[in-house]
């Protein structure tokens, strides 16, 4: 088995531990930065029949910068500076470089029929483009929140809200991940407005800068919210209708489901007091079976299985869902959604389960 990954990352450690538990030899690791510099290394590593699992390049700042600079060249932009820690910078250029890398990887794999790929590069690329992915799911009949489409600026957001007669929306970076830059936006008829986000806004000389942080920030002035939305829109942003999440005591929750070989497997409730319930934001896990009644659980499993069918060339995927009153909506698909340490399904964690099903 070969991992295109970052040596020493949590994902690699968990996969190697799962392989050791199943008495399998350790997987070979091809570093993203090395493959980007020398693509022929992939063919050398896959000369014998084997499996390839592509992990995200974001664990390695050097690989991230290589993709960012490649995207800048393709978009005919000056090379972006290396982002500071947590900075949301030129996400559209990064995705352009990442998309080209995935296309190159797919072309290489076409000449390596002996390699079995966990998730196909085209599927990974589609799931990384959040707006295209939601449109893809909707086209396959998967229930999703209503999409308002791309947001070009703060003023454009206001016109979209007027057009759809809405006062609450979620704004999402098209190429973000893990709630990076997601904004819960609300306004009322008196003219007050509020934007809650994990993106910390830094005003300074030149354009505003955004940094992904764990503590939610709340902005209430037009000056700050305009700067926030405009900075995100410059990197491509879209809006979707607000969905109320079900309550759990004084908190609310959504759910992450991991599908393996197209079937719902691991599932966990993500419970929090903030608008975003992602677990890395210090929210807590909950037992999905203890929170959902039979109708809700059936809706959860049906929607996640339907979503998995929209990606037939992906072996393991993650889906975030809101389930209420026997109806499920898929908020997001995640090609790298299996990073859920110690979460078991039928006695196996996410890594052991996907290896067992190969």
Coordinates of C-alpha atoms in Angstrom, one line a residue:
X1 CA 0.0 0.0 0.0
X2 CA 1.2 3.5 -0.9
X3 CA 0.1 6.7 0.8
X4 CA 0.4 10.0 -1.0
X5 CA 0.7 12.0 2.2
X6 CA 2.8 13.8 4.7
X7 CA 5.1 11.5 6.7
X8 CA 4.5 11.8 10.4
X9 CA 1.0 13.3 10.1
X10 CA -1.9 12.1 12.2
X11 CA -3.5 10.5 9.2
X12 CA -0.4 8.5 8.4
X13 CA 0.0 7.4 12.0
X14 CA -3.6 6.2 12.3
X15 CA -3.3 4.3 9.0
X16 CA -0.1 2.6 10.1
X17 CA -1.6 1.7 13.4
X18 CA -4.6 0.2 11.7
X19 CA -2.4 -1.9 9.4
X20 CA -0.3 -3.1 12.4
X21 CA -3.5 -4.1 14.2
X22 CA -4.6 -6.1 11.2
X23 CA -1.1 -7.6 10.9
X24 CA -0.4 -5.9 7.6
X25 CA 3.0 -4.5 6.7
X26 CA 3.4 -0.7 7.0
X27 CA 2.3 1.4 4.1
X28 CA 4.9 3.1 2.0
X29 CA 4.7 6.9 2.1
X30 CA 5.3 9.2 -0.8
X31 CA 5.6 12.8 0.3
X32 CA 3.4 15.3 -1.5
X33 CA 6.3 17.7 -1.9
X34 CA 8.5 14.9 -3.4
X35 CA 5.8 13.8 -5.9
X36 CA 5.1 17.4 -7.0
X37 CA 8.9 17.8 -7.6
X38 CA 9.4 14.4 -9.2
X39 CA 6.1 12.9 -10.5
X40 CA 8.0 9.7 -11.7
X41 CA 8.3 8.7 -8.1
X42 CA 4.7 7.5 -8.2
X43 CA 5.3 5.0 -11.0
X44 CA 8.4 3.7 -9.2
X45 CA 6.4 3.1 -6.0
X46 CA 3.5 1.4 -7.8
X47 CA 5.5 -0.9 -10.1
X48 CA 3.9 -3.9 -8.3
X49 CA 0.1 -4.3 -7.9
X50 CA -1.0 -2.4 -4.8
X51 CA -3.3 0.2 -3.3
X52 CA -3.0 4.0 -3.3
X53 CA -4.6 6.3 -0.8
X54 CA -4.4 10.0 -1.4
X55 CA -4.3 12.1 1.8
X56 CA -4.6 15.9 1.8
X57 CA -1.5 18.0 1.1
X58 CA -2.4 20.6 3.7
X59 CA -0.4 18.9 6.5
X60 CA 2.8 20.1 4.8
X61 CA 3.2 23.9 4.4
X62 CA 5.9 23.3 1.6
X63 CA 3.4 21.3 -0.5
X64 CA 0.7 23.8 0.1
X65 CA 3.0 26.6 -1.2
X66 CA 4.0 24.6 -4.2
X67 CA 0.3 24.1 -5.2
X68 CA -0.4 27.8 -4.4
X69 CA 2.5 29.0 -6.7
X70 CA 1.4 26.6 -9.4
X71 CA -2.1 28.0 -9.3
X72 CA -0.8 31.6 -9.4
X73 CA 1.2 30.8 -12.6
X74 CA -1.9 29.2 -14.2
X75 CA -4.0 32.2 -13.3
X76 CA -1.3 34.6 -14.5
X77 CA -0.9 36.1 -11.1
X78 CA 2.3 37.1 -9.2
X79 CA 3.4 34.4 -6.9
X80 CA 1.6 34.7 -3.5
X81 CA 3.7 35.0 -0.4
X82 CA 3.6 32.0 1.9
X83 CA 0.5 32.3 4.1
X84 CA 1.2 33.0 7.8
X85 CA 0.0 30.3 10.2
X86 CA -3.7 29.9 9.8
X87 CA -4.1 32.6 7.1
X88 CA -6.8 32.2 4.5
X89 CA -5.0 33.4 1.4
X90 CA -5.7 32.9 -2.3
X91 CA -7.7 29.8 -1.8
X92 CA -8.9 29.9 -5.4
X93 CA -5.3 29.9 -6.7
X94 CA -4.4 27.0 -4.4
X95 CA -7.3 25.1 -5.8
X96 CA -6.2 25.8 -9.3
X97 CA -2.9 24.2 -8.5
X98 CA -4.5 21.4 -6.6
X99 CA -6.9 20.6 -9.5
X100 CA -4.0 20.5 -12.0
X101 CA -2.1 18.2 -9.7
X102 CA -5.1 15.9 -9.4
X103 CA -5.5 15.8 -13.2
X104 CA -1.8 15.0 -13.6
X105 CA -2.2 12.2 -11.0
X106 CA -5.2 10.8 -12.8
X107 CA -3.2 10.7 -16.0
X108 CA -0.4 8.8 -14.3
X109 CA -2.8 6.3 -12.8
X110 CA -4.3 5.6 -16.2
X111 CA -0.9 4.1 -17.2
X112 CA -0.7 2.1 -13.9
X113 CA -3.7 -0.3 -14.1
X114 CA -2.1 -2.4 -11.4
X115 CA -2.9 0.3 -8.8
X116 CA -6.2 0.3 -7.0
X117 CA -7.1 3.8 -5.8
X118 CA -9.1 4.4 -2.6
X119 CA -10.7 7.6 -3.8
X120 CA -10.3 8.7 -7.5
X121 CA -8.5 12.0 -8.1
X122 CA -11.5 13.4 -10.0
X123 CA -13.8 12.7 -7.1
X124 CA -11.4 14.2 -4.6
X125 CA -11.2 17.3 -6.8
X126 CA -14.9 17.6 -7.1
X127 CA -15.4 17.2 -3.3
X128 CA -12.8 19.9 -2.7
X129 CA -14.8 22.4 -4.9
X130 CA -17.6 22.8 -2.3
X131 CA -20.1 24.6 -4.6
X132 CA -19.6 22.3 -7.5
X133 CA -19.9 19.3 -5.1
X134 CA -23.3 20.6 -3.8
X135 CA -24.5 21.1 -7.3
X136 CA -23.4 17.5 -8.1
X137 CA -25.2 16.1 -5.1
X138 CA -28.4 17.9 -6.0
X139 CA -28.2 16.7 -9.6
X140 CA -28.1 13.1 -8.2
X141 CA -31.2 13.7 -6.1
X142 CA -29.3 14.2 -2.8
X143 CA -31.2 16.6 -0.4
X144 CA -29.0 19.7 0.3
X145 CA -29.7 23.2 1.7
X146 CA -31.0 25.6 -0.9
X147 CA -28.1 27.2 -2.8
X148 CA -28.1 31.0 -3.6
X149 CA -24.9 30.6 -5.6
X150 CA -21.7 32.6 -5.8
X151 CA -21.2 35.8 -3.8
X152 CA -19.1 38.4 -5.4
X153 CA -19.1 41.1 -2.7
X154 CA -20.9 42.4 0.3
X155 CA -23.2 44.5 -1.9
X156 CA -23.9 41.4 -4.1
X157 CA -24.8 39.4 -0.9
X158 CA -27.4 42.1 0.0
X159 CA -28.9 41.8 -3.5
X160 CA -29.1 38.0 -3.2
X161 CA -30.8 38.2 0.1
X162 CA -33.4 40.6 -1.3
X163 CA -33.9 38.4 -4.4
X164 CA -34.5 35.3 -2.3
X165 CA -36.3 37.1 0.5
X166 CA -33.9 35.8 3.2
X167 CA -32.3 37.4 6.2
X168 CA -30.1 34.5 7.3
X169 CA -27.6 32.5 5.2
X170 CA -24.4 30.6 5.6
X171 CA -21.5 31.9 3.5
X172 CA -18.9 29.3 2.6
X173 CA -15.5 29.6 0.9
X174 CA -15.7 27.5 -2.3
X175 CA -12.4 25.8 -1.7
X176 CA -12.2 25.9 2.1
X177 CA -12.2 23.0 4.6
X178 CA -12.9 22.4 8.3
X179 CA -15.1 25.5 8.6
X180 CA -12.3 27.7 7.5
X181 CA -13.8 31.1 6.7
X182 CA -17.5 29.9 7.0
X183 CA -19.7 32.8 8.1
X184 CA -23.2 32.6 9.7
X185 CA -24.8 35.8 8.6
X186 CA -28.0 37.4 10.0
X187 CA -29.7 40.7 9.6
X188 CA -33.0 42.2 10.7
X189 CA -35.5 44.7 9.4
X190 CA -34.1 47.4 11.7
X191 CA -30.8 47.2 9.8
X192 CA -28.8 45.4 12.5
X193 CA -26.6 42.6 11.1
X194 CA -24.2 40.0 12.6
X195 CA -21.6 37.7 11.1
X196 CA -20.2 34.9 13.2
X197 CA -17.2 33.1 11.9
X198 CA -13.9 31.3 12.6
X199 CA -12.1 33.8 10.4
X200 CA -10.4 36.5 12.4
X201 CA -10.3 39.8 10.5
X202 CA -7.1 41.8 10.6
X203 CA -7.3 45.4 9.3
X204 CA -4.0 46.9 8.3
X205 CA -2.1 48.5 5.5
X206 CA -3.6 47.4 2.2
X207 CA -6.3 44.6 2.0
X208 CA -7.8 43.0 5.0
X209 CA -6.3 39.7 6.1
X210 CA -8.1 36.7 7.4
X211 CA -6.9 34.0 9.9
X212 CA -8.6 30.8 10.8
X213 CA -8.9 30.5 14.6
X214 CA -10.6 28.2 17.0
X215 CA -12.5 30.9 18.9
X216 CA -15.6 32.2 17.0
X217 CA -15.5 35.9 16.2
X218 CA -18.6 38.0 15.9
X219 CA -18.8 41.1 13.7
X220 CA -21.6 43.6 13.9
X221 CA -20.5 46.8 12.1
X222 CA -21.0 47.3 8.4
X223 CA -17.4 48.2 8.0
X224 CA -16.1 44.9 9.4
X225 CA -18.7 42.7 7.7
X226 CA -18.1 44.3 4.4
X227 CA -14.3 43.8 4.8
X228 CA -14.9 40.2 5.8
X229 CA -17.3 39.3 3.0
X230 CA -15.2 41.1 0.3
X231 CA -12.0 39.4 1.4
X232 CA -13.6 36.0 1.2
X233 CA -15.4 36.7 -2.0
X234 CA -12.1 37.6 -3.6
X235 CA -11.1 34.0 -3.0
X236 CA -14.5 32.7 -4.3
X237 CA -17.5 32.5 -1.9
X238 CA -21.0 31.1 -2.1
X239 CA -24.2 31.3 0.0
X240 CA -26.7 28.7 1.0
X241 CA -30.0 29.0 3.0
X242 CA -29.7 28.8 6.7
X243 CA -30.8 25.4 8.3
X244 CA -31.7 25.3 12.0
X245 CA -29.8 22.5 13.7
X246 CA -31.6 20.2 16.2
X247 CA -31.1 20.9 19.8
X248 CA -29.3 18.9 22.5
X249 CA -29.9 20.5 25.8
X250 CA -28.6 24.1 25.6
X251 CA -26.5 23.2 22.5
X252 CA -27.2 22.1 19.0
X253 CA -25.7 19.5 16.7
X254 CA -25.2 18.1 13.2
X255 CA -23.8 14.7 12.2
X256 CA -20.7 13.3 10.4
X257 CA -21.2 10.0 8.7
X258 CA -18.3 8.0 7.1
X259 CA -19.3 5.7 4.3
X260 CA -17.1 2.7 3.4
X261 CA -17.6 0.9 0.1
X262 CA -20.8 3.0 -0.4
X263 CA -22.5 2.1 2.9
X264 CA -23.0 4.2 6.0
X265 CA -20.6 3.1 8.7
X266 CA -19.1 5.4 11.4
X267 CA -21.4 8.2 12.6
X268 CA -21.0 10.8 15.3
X269 CA -22.9 13.9 16.5
X270 CA -21.0 17.1 16.7
X271 CA -22.4 19.1 19.5
X272 CA -21.6 22.7 20.3
X273 CA -22.8 26.1 21.5
X274 CA -21.5 28.0 18.4
X275 CA -22.8 28.2 14.9
X276 CA -20.1 25.8 13.7
X277 CA -20.0 22.4 15.2
X278 CA -16.7 21.1 13.7
X279 CA -14.9 18.9 16.2
X280 CA -11.6 20.7 15.8
X281 CA -13.2 23.9 17.2
X282 CA -13.4 22.3 20.6
X283 CA -16.9 21.0 20.2
X284 CA -17.8 17.6 21.6
X285 CA -18.8 14.3 20.3
X286 CA -22.2 12.7 20.9
X287 CA -23.7 9.3 20.3
X288 CA -25.8 9.6 17.1
X289 CA -27.9 6.6 18.1
X290 CA -28.8 8.2 21.4
X291 CA -30.0 11.5 19.7
X292 CA -31.9 10.2 16.7
X293 CA -35.2 8.4 16.6
X294 CA -35.8 5.5 14.2
X295 CA -37.1 7.8 11.4
X296 CA -34.2 10.2 11.8
X297 CA -31.7 7.4 11.7
X298 CA -33.3 5.9 8.6
X299 CA -33.1 9.4 6.9
X300 CA -29.5 9.8 7.9
X301 CA -28.5 6.4 6.5
X302 CA -30.6 6.9 3.3
X303 CA -29.1 10.3 2.5
X304 CA -25.5 9.3 3.2
X305 CA -25.8 6.2 1.0
X306 CA -27.4 8.2 -1.7
X307 CA -24.6 10.7 -1.5
X308 CA -22.0 7.9 -1.7
X309 CA -23.6 6.7 -4.9
X310 CA -22.9 10.1 -6.4
X311 CA -19.2 9.2 -6.0
X312 CA -18.9 5.6 -7.2
X313 CA -15.1 5.8 -7.5
X314 CA -14.5 6.7 -3.9
X315 CA -14.1 4.0 -1.3
X316 CA -14.3 6.1 1.9
X317 CA -15.9 9.5 2.2
X318 CA -17.4 11.7 5.0
X319 CA -20.7 13.6 4.9
X320 CA -22.0 16.3 7.2
X321 CA -25.7 16.3 7.6
X322 CA -28.6 18.0 9.5
X323 CA -31.4 15.6 10.3
X324 CA -34.7 16.8 11.7
X325 CA -38.2 15.5 11.7
X326 CA -37.3 12.4 9.6
X327 CA -35.6 14.5 6.9
X328 CA -31.9 14.8 6.2
X329 CA -29.9 17.5 4.3
X330 CA -26.3 17.0 3.3
X331 CA -24.2 20.0 4.2
X332 CA -20.9 18.9 2.7
X333 CA -19.0 15.9 1.2
X334 CA -15.5 15.4 2.3
X335 CA -13.0 13.2 0.5
X336 CA -10.8 13.2 3.5
X337 CA -13.6 12.8 6.1
X338 CA -12.2 9.7 7.8
X339 CA -10.0 11.5 10.4
X340 CA -12.1 10.5 13.5
X341 CA -9.7 8.9 16.0
X342 CA -11.1 6.3 18.3
X343 CA -14.6 6.4 16.6
X344 CA -15.6 2.7 16.2
X345 CA -18.2 1.0 14.0
X346 CA -18.6 -2.7 14.5
X347 CA -15.5 -2.8 16.5
X348 CA -13.2 -1.1 13.9
X349 CA -12.0 2.5 13.6
X350 CA -12.3 4.3 10.3
X351 CA -8.9 3.2 9.0
X352 CA -9.3 -0.5 9.9
X353 CA -12.8 -0.5 8.4
X354 CA -11.7 0.8 5.1
X355 CA -8.8 -1.7 4.9
X356 CA -11.0 -4.6 5.8
X357 CA -13.5 -3.7 3.0
X358 CA -10.8 -3.3 0.3

